[in-house]
mmCIF file of N, CA and C in Angstrom:
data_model
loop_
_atom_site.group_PDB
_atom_site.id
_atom_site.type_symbol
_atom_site.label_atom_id
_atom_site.label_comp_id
_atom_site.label_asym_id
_atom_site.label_seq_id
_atom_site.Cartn_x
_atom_site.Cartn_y
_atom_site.Cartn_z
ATOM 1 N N UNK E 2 0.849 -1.190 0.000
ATOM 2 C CA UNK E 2 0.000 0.000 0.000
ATOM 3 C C UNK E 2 0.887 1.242 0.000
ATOM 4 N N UNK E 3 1.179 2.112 -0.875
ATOM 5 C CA UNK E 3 1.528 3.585 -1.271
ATOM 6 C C UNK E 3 0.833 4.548 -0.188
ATOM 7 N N UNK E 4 1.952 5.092 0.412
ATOM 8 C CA UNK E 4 1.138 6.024 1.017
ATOM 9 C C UNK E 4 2.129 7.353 1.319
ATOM 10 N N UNK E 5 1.670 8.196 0.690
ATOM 11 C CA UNK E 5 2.000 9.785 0.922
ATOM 12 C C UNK E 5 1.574 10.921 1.852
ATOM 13 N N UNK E 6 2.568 11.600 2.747
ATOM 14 C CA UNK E 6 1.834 11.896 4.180
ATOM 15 C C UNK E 6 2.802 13.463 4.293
ATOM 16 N N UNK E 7 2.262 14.601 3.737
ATOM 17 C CA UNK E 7 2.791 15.983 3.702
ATOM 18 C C UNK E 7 2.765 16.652 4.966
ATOM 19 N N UNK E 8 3.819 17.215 5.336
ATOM 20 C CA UNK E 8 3.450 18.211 6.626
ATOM 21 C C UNK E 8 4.389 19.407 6.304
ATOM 22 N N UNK E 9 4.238 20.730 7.252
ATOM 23 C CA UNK E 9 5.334 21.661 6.989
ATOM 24 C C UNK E 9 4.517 22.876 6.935
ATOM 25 N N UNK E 10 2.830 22.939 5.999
ATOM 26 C CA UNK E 10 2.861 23.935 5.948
ATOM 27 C C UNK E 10 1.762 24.696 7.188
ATOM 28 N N UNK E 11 2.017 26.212 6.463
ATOM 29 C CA UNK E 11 1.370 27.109 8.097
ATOM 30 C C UNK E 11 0.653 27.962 7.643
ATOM 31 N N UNK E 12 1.017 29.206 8.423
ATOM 32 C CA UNK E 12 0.883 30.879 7.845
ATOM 33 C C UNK E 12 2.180 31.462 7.926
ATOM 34 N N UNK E 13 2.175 32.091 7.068
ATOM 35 C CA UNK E 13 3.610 32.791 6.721
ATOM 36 C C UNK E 13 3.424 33.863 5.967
ATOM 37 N N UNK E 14 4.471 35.097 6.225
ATOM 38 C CA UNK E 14 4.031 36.224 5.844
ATOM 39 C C UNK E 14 4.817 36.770 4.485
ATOM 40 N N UNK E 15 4.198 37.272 3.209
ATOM 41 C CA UNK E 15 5.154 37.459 2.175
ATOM 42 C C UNK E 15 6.310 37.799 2.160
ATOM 43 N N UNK E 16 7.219 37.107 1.635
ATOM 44 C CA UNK E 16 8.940 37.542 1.601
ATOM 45 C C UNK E 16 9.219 36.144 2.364
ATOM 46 N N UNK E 17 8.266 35.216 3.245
ATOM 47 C CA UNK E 17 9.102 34.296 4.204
ATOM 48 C C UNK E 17 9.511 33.015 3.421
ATOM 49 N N UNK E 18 9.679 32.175 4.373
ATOM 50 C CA UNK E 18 9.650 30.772 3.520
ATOM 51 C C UNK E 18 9.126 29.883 4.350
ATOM 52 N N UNK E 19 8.502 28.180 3.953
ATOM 53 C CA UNK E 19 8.412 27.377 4.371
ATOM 54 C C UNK E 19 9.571 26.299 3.732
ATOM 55 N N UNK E 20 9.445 24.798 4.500
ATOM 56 C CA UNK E 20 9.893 23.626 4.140
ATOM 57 C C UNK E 20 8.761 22.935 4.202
ATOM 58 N N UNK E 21 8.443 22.370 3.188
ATOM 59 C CA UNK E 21 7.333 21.161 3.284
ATOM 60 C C UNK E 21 8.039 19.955 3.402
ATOM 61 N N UNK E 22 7.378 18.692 3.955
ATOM 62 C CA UNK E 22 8.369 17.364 3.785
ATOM 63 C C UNK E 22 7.211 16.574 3.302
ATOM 64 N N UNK E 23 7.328 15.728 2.340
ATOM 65 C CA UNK E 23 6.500 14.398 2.123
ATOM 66 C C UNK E 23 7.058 13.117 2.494
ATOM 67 N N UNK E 24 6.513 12.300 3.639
ATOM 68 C CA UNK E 24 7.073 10.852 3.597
ATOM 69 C C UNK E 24 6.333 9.975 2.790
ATOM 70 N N UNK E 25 7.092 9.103 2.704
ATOM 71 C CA UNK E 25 6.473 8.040 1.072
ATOM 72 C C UNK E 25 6.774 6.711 1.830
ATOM 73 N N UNK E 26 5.545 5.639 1.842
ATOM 74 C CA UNK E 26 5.755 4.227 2.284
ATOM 75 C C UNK E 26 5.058 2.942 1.324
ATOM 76 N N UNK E 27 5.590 2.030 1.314
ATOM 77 C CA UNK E 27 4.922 1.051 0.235
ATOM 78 C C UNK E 27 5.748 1.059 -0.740
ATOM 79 N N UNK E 28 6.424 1.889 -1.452
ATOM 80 C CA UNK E 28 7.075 1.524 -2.442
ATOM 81 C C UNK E 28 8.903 1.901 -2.365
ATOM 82 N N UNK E 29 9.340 1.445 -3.713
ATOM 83 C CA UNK E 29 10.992 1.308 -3.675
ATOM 84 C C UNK E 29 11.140 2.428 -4.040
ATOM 85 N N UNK E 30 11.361 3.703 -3.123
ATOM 86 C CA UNK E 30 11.322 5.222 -3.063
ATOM 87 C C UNK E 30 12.123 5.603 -3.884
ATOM 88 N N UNK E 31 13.720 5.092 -3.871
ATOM 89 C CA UNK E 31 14.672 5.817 -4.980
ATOM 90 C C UNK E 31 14.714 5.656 -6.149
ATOM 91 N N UNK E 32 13.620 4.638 -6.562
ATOM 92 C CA UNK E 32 13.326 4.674 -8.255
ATOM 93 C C UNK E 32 12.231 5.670 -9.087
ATOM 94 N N UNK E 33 11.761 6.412 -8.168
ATOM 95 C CA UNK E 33 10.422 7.296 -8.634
ATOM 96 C C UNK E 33 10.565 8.238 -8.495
ATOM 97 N N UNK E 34 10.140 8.918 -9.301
ATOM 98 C CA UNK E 34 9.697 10.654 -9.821
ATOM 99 C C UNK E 34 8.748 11.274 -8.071
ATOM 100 N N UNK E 35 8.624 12.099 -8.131
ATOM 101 C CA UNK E 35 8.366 12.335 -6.739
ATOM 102 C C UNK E 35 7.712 14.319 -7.342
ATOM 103 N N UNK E 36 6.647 14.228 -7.318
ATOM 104 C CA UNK E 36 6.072 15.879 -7.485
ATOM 105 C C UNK E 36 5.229 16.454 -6.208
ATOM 106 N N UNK E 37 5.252 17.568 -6.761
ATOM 107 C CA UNK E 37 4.888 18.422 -5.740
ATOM 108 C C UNK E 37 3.893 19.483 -6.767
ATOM 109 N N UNK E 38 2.268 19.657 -6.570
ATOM 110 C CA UNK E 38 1.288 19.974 -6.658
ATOM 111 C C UNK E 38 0.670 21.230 -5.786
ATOM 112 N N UNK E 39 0.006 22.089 -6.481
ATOM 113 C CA UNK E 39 -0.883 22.613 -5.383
ATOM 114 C C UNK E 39 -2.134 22.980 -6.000
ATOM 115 N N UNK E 40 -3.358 23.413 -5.241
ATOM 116 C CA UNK E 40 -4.971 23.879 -5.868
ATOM 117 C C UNK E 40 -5.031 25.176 -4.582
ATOM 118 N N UNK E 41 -5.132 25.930 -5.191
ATOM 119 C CA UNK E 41 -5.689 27.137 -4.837
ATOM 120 C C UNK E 41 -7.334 27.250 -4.807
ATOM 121 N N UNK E 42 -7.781 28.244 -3.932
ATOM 122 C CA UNK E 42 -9.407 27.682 -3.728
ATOM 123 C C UNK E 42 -9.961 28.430 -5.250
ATOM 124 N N UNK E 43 -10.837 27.823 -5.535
ATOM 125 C CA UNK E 43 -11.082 27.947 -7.275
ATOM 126 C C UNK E 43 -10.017 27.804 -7.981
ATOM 127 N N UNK E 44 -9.224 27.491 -7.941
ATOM 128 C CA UNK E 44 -8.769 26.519 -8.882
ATOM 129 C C UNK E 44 -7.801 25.623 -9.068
ATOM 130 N N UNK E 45 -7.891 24.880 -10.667
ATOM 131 C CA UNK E 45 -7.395 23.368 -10.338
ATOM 132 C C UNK E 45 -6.273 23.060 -10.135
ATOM 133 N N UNK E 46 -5.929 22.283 -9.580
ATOM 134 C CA UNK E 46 -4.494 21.479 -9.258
ATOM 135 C C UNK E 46 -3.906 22.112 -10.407
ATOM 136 N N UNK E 47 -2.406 22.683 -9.983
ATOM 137 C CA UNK E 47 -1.176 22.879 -10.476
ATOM 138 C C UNK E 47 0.113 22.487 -10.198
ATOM 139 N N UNK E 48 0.862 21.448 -11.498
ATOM 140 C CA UNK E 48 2.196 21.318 -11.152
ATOM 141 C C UNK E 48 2.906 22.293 -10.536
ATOM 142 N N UNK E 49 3.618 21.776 -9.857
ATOM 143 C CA UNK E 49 5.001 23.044 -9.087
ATOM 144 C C UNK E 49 6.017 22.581 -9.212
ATOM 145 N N UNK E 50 6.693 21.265 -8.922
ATOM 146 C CA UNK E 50 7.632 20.588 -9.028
ATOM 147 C C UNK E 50 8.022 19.292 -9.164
ATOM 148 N N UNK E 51 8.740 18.896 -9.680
ATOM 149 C CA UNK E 51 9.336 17.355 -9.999
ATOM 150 C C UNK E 51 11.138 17.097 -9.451
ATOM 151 N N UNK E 52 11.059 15.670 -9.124
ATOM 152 C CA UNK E 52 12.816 15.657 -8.945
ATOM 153 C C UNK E 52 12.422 13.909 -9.217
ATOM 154 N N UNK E 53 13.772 13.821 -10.082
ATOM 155 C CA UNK E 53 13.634 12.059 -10.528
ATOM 156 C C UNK E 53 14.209 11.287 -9.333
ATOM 157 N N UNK E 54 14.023 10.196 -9.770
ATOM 158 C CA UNK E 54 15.124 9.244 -8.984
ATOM 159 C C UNK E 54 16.496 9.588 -8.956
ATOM 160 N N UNK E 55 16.383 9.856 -9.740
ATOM 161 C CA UNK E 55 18.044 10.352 -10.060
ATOM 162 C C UNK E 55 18.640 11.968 -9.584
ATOM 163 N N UNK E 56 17.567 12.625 -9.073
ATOM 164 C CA UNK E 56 17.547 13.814 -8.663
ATOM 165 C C UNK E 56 18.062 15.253 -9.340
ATOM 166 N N UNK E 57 17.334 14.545 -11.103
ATOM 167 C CA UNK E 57 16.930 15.868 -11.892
ATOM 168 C C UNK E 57 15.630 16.213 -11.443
ATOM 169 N N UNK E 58 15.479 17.944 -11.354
ATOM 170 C CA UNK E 58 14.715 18.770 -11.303
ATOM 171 C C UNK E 58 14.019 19.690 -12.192
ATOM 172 N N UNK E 59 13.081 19.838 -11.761
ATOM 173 C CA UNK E 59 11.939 20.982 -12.745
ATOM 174 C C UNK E 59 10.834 21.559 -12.134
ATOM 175 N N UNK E 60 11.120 22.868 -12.413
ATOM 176 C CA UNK E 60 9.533 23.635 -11.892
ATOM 177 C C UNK E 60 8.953 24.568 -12.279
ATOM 178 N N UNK E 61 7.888 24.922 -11.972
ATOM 179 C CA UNK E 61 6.902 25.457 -12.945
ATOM 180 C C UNK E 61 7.647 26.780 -13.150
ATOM 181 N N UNK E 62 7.243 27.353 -14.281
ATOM 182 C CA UNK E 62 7.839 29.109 -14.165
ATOM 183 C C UNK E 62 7.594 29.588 -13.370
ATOM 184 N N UNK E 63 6.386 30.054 -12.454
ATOM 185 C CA UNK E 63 5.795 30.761 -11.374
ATOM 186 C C UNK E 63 6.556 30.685 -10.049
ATOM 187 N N UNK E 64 7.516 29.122 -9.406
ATOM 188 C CA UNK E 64 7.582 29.218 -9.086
ATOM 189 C C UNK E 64 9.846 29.070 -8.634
ATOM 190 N N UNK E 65 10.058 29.202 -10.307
ATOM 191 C CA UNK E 65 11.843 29.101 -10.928
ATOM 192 C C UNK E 65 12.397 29.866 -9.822
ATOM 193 N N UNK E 66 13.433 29.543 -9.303
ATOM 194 C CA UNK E 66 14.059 30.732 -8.934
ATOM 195 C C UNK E 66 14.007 31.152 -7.151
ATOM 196 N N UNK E 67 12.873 30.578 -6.602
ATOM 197 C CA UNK E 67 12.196 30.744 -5.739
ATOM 198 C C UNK E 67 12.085 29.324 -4.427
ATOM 199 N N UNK E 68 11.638 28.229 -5.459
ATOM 200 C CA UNK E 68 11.877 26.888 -4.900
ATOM 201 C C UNK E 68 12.762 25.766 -5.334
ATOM 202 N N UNK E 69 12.813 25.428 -4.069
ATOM 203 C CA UNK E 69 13.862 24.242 -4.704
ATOM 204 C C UNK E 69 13.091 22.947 -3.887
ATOM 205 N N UNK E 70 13.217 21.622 -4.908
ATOM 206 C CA UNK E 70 12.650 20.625 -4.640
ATOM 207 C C UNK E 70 14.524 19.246 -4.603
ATOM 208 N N UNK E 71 13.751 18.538 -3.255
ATOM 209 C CA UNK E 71 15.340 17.629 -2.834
ATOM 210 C C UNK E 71 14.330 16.092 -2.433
ATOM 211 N N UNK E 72 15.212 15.475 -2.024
ATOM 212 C CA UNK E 72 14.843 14.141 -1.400
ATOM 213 C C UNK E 72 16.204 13.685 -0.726
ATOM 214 N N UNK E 73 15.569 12.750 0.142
ATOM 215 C CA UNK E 73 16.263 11.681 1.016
ATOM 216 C C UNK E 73 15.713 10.569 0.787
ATOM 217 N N UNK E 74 16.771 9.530 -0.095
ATOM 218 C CA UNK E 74 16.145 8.287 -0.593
ATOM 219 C C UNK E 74 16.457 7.068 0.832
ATOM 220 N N UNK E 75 17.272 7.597 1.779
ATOM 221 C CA UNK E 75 17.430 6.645 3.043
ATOM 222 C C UNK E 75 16.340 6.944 4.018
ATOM 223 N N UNK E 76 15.432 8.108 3.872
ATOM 224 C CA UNK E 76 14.491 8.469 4.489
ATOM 225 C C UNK E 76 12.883 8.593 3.791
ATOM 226 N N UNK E 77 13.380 8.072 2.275
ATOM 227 C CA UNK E 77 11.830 8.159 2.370
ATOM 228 C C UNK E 77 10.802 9.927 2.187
ATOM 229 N N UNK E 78 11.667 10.191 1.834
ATOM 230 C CA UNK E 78 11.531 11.822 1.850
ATOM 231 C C UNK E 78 11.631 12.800 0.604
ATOM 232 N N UNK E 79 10.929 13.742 0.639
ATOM 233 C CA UNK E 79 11.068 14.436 -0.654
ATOM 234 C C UNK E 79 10.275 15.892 0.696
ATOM 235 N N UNK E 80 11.376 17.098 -0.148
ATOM 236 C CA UNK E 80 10.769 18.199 0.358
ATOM 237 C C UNK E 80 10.604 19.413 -0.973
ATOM 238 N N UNK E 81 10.309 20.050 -0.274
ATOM 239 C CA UNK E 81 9.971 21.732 -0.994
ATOM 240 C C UNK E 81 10.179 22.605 -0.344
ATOM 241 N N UNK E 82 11.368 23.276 -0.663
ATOM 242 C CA UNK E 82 12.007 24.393 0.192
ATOM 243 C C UNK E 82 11.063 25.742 -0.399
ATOM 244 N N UNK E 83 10.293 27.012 0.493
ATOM 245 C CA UNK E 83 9.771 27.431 -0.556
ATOM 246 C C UNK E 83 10.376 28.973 -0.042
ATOM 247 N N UNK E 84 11.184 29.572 -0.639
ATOM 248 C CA UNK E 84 11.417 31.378 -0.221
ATOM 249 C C UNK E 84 10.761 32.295 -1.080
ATOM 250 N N UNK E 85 10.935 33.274 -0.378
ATOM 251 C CA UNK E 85 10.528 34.782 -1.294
ATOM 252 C C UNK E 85 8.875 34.524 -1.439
ATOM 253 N N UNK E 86 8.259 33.597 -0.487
ATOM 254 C CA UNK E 86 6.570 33.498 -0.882
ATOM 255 C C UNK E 86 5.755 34.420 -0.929
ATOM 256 N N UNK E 87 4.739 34.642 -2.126
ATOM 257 C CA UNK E 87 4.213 35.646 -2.340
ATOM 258 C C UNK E 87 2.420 34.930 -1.773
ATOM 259 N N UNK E 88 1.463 35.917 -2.135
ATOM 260 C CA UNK E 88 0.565 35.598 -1.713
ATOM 261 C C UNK E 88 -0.277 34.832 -2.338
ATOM 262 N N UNK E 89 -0.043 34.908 -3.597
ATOM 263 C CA UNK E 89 -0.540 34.315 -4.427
ATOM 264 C C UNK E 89 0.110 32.948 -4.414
ATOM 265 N N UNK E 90 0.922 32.523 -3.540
ATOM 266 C CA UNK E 90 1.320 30.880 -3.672
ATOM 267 C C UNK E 90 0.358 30.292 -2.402
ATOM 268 N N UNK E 91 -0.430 31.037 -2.071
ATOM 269 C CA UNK E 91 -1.188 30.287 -0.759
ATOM 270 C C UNK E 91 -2.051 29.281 -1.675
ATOM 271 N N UNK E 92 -2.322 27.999 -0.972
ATOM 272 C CA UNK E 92 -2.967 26.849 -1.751
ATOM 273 C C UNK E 92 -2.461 25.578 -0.522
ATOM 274 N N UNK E 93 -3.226 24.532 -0.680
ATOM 275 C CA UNK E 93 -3.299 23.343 -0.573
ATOM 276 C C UNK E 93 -1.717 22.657 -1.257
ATOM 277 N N UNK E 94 -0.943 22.614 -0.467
ATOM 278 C CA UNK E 94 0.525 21.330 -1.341
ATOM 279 C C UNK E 94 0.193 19.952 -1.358
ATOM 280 N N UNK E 95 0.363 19.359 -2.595
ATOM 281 C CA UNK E 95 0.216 17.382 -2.079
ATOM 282 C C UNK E 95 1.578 17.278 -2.934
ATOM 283 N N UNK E 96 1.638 16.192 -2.436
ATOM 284 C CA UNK E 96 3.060 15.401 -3.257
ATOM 285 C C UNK E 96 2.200 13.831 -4.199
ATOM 286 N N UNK E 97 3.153 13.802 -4.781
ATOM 287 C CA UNK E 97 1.955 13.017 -5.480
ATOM 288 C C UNK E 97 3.450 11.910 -6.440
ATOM 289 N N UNK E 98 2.880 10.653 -6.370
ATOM 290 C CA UNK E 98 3.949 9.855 -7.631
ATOM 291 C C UNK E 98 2.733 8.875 -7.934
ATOM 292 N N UNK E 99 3.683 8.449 -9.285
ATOM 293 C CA UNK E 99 3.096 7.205 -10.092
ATOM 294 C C UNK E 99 4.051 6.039 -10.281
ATOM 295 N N UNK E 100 3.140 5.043 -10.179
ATOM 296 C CA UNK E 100 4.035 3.411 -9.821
ATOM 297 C C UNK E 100 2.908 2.865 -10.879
ATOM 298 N N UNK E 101 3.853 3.033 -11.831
ATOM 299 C CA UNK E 101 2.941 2.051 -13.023
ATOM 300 C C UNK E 101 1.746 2.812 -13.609
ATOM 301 N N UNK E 102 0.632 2.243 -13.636
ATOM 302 C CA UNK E 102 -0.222 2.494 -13.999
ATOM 303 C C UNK E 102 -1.176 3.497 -12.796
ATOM 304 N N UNK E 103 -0.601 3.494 -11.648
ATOM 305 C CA UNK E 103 -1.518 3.705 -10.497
ATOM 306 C C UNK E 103 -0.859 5.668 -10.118
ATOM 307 N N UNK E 104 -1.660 6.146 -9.639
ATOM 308 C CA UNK E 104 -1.105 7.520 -9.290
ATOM 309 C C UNK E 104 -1.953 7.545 -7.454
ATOM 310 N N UNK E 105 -0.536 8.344 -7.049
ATOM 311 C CA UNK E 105 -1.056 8.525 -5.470
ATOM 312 C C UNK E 105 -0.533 9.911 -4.758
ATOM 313 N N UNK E 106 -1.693 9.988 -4.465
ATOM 314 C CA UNK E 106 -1.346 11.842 -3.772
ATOM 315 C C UNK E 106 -1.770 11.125 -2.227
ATOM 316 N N UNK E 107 -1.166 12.303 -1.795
ATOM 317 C CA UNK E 107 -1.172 12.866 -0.063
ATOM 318 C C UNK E 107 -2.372 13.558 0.077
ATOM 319 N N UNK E 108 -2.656 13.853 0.791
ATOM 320 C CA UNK E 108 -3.385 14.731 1.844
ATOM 321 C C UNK E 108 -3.394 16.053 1.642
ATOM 322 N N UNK E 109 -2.387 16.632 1.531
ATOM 323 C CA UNK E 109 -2.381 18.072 1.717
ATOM 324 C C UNK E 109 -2.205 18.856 2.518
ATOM 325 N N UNK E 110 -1.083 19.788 2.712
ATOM 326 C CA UNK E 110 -0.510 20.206 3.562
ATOM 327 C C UNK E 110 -0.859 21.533 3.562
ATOM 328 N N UNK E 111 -1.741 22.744 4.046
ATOM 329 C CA UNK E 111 -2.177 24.560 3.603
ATOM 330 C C UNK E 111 -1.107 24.979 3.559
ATOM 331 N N UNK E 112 -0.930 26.170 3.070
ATOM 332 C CA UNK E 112 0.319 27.028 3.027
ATOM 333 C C UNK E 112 -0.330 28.528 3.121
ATOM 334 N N UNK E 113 -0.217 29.126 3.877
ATOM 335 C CA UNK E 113 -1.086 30.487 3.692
ATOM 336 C C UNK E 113 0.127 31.560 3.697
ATOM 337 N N UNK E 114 0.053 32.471 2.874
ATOM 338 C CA UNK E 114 1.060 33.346 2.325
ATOM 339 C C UNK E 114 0.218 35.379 2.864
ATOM 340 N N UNK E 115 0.292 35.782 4.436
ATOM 341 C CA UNK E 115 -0.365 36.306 4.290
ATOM 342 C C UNK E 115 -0.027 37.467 5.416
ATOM 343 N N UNK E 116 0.165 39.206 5.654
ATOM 344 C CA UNK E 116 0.482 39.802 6.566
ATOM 345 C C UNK E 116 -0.462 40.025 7.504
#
């Protein structure tokens, strides 16, 4: 059983930063793609970030420059470092991978970006 379990985020005031962490159980962690998602209220889920097994990276334009996405394959771990947060990044974070045919998100962690 796959299971994805986000924590980290809060309220935080523009200019700050968070760390999000996702733990990952059930599967062979250092072979998988590992993303990072968010939905803002009205609207839909948006990529934010990716890091492979291999720990190439990619992220959305919105958020280049700003975040950086890592893992710990002895821990089971994938985070999202997030600085310079503006307000407009407040939203719902999940982490989310695919094992085959099957896709599995987390929970969701808030992030509120706000003075």
């Amino acid at each position: 059983q796959v299971q994805l379990g986000e924590s980290g985020g809060g309220l935080v005031q523009p200019g700050g930063s968070l760390r999000l962490s996702c733990a990952a159980s059930g599967i062979a962690f250092s072979i998988y793609s590992m993303d990072w998602y968010r939905q803002a209220p009205g609207n839909q889920r948006e990529w934010v970030a990716t890091i492979t097994g291999s720990g190439r990276t990619n992220f959305a334009n919105s958020v280049k420059g700003r975040f950086t996405i890592s893992r710990d394959n002895a821990k089971n771990m994938v985070y999202l470092q997030m600085n310079s947060l503006k307000p407009e990044d407040t939203a719902v974070y999940y982490c989310k991978t695919t094992v085959g045919r099957n896709t599995y998100w987390g929970q969701g962690t808030q992030v509120t970006v706000s003075s």
